[in-house]
Amino acid sequence: MEVNVVKKTPPVPVPEGHRYCFSCETLKTIDQFGKHRRSRDGYYSLCKPCARASAARSREVRQLVRETADRIQTSAFTRPAIALQEIAVAL
């Protein structure tokens, strides 16, 4: 299986000891990025504040999906037609 990797190029030159965050689009020092053993240079592509915000958004979405699934599951037994409408709204 072949994996296509898209390599982004920062719009500004990145000096030694710095890294560009594509999320907030700023140039920051390398200590503002978390460690990541599997990446080529050993750091995450998002700075710590952006990574924190991304994780918080993911948690919110997962919680919303769980709540919607629970609501749909309980209403599917009692009100099947309304459950289908809730599925359509959730998507």
CSV table of C-alpha atoms in Angstrom, one decimal:
chain,number,residue,atom,x,y,z
A,1,MET,CA,0.0,0.0,0.0
A,2,GLU,CA,1.4,3.4,-1.0
A,3,VAL,CA,1.0,6.4,1.3
A,4,ASN,CA,0.7,9.8,-0.1
A,5,VAL,CA,2.4,12.4,2.1
A,6,VAL,CA,1.8,16.1,1.5
A,7,LYS,CA,4.7,18.2,2.7
A,8,LYS,CA,3.7,21.7,3.5
A,9,THR,CA,6.3,24.5,3.0
A,10,PRO,CA,6.2,27.4,5.4
A,11,PRO,CA,5.5,30.8,3.7
A,12,VAL,CA,8.5,32.3,5.5
A,13,PRO,CA,12.1,31.1,5.9
A,14,VAL,CA,12.5,29.2,9.2
A,15,PRO,CA,15.8,29.8,11.0
A,16,GLU,CA,17.6,27.2,13.0
A,17,GLY,CA,15.9,26.4,16.4
A,18,HIS,CA,12.5,27.6,15.2
A,19,ARG,CA,9.5,26.0,13.6
A,20,TYR,CA,6.4,27.2,11.8
A,21,CYS,CA,2.9,26.3,13.1
A,22,PHE,CA,0.5,25.9,10.3
A,23,SER,CA,-2.5,26.2,12.6
A,24,CYS,CA,-1.9,29.6,14.0
A,25,GLU,CA,0.4,30.6,11.1
A,26,THR,CA,3.2,31.9,13.3
A,27,LEU,CA,6.9,31.2,13.6
A,28,LYS,CA,7.8,30.0,17.1
A,29,THR,CA,10.8,28.6,18.9
A,30,ILE,CA,11.2,24.9,18.9
A,31,ASP,CA,10.5,24.6,22.7
A,32,GLN,CA,6.9,25.7,22.0
A,33,PHE,CA,6.3,22.4,20.2
A,34,GLY,CA,5.8,19.1,21.9
A,35,LYS,CA,8.0,16.1,21.3
A,36,HIS,CA,6.9,13.5,18.8
A,37,ARG,CA,9.1,10.4,18.2
A,38,ARG,CA,7.6,9.4,14.9
A,39,SER,CA,8.0,12.7,13.1
A,40,ARG,CA,11.0,13.4,11.0
A,41,ASP,CA,12.4,16.1,13.2
A,42,GLY,CA,11.1,14.8,16.5
A,43,TYR,CA,8.4,17.5,17.1
A,44,TYR,CA,4.6,17.9,16.6
A,45,SER,CA,3.5,20.0,13.7
A,46,LEU,CA,1.2,22.1,15.9
A,47,CYS,CA,2.5,24.4,18.7
A,48,LYS,CA,1.4,23.5,22.2
A,49,PRO,CA,-1.4,26.0,22.4
A,50,CYS,CA,-2.8,24.9,19.0
A,51,ALA,CA,-2.5,21.2,19.9
A,52,ARG,CA,-4.3,21.9,23.2
A,53,ALA,CA,-7.1,23.7,21.4
A,54,SER,CA,-7.3,20.9,18.8
A,55,ALA,CA,-7.6,18.3,21.5
A,56,ALA,CA,-10.3,20.3,23.2
A,57,ARG,CA,-12.3,20.5,20.0
A,58,SER,CA,-11.9,16.7,19.5
A,59,ARG,CA,-13.2,16.0,23.0
A,60,GLU,CA,-16.2,18.2,22.4
A,61,VAL,CA,-17.0,16.5,19.2
A,62,ARG,CA,-16.6,13.0,20.7
A,63,GLN,CA,-18.9,14.0,23.6
A,64,LEU,CA,-21.5,15.4,21.2
A,65,VAL,CA,-21.4,12.2,19.2
A,66,ARG,CA,-21.8,10.1,22.3
A,67,GLU,CA,-24.7,12.2,23.6
A,68,THR,CA,-26.4,12.1,20.1
A,69,ALA,CA,-25.9,8.3,19.8
A,70,ASP,CA,-27.3,7.7,23.3
A,71,ARG,CA,-30.3,9.9,22.5
A,72,ILE,CA,-30.9,8.2,19.2
A,73,GLN,CA,-30.5,4.8,20.7
A,74,THR,CA,-33.1,5.4,23.4
A,75,SER,CA,-35.5,7.1,21.1
A,76,ALA,CA,-35.2,4.5,18.4
A,77,PHE,CA,-37.0,2.0,20.6
A,78,THR,CA,-39.8,4.3,21.6
A,79,ARG,CA,-40.2,6.6,18.6
A,80,PRO,CA,-38.5,5.3,15.5
A,81,ALA,CA,-39.7,8.1,13.1
A,82,ILE,CA,-38.3,10.8,15.4
A,83,ALA,CA,-35.0,8.9,15.8
A,84,LEU,CA,-34.5,9.0,12.0
A,85,GLN,CA,-35.1,12.8,12.1
A,86,GLU,CA,-32.5,13.2,14.8
A,87,ILE,CA,-30.0,11.1,12.8
A,88,ALA,CA,-30.5,13.4,9.8
A,89,VAL,CA,-30.0,16.5,12.0
A,90,ALA,CA,-26.9,15.1,13.7
A,91,LEU,CA,-25.2,14.5,10.4
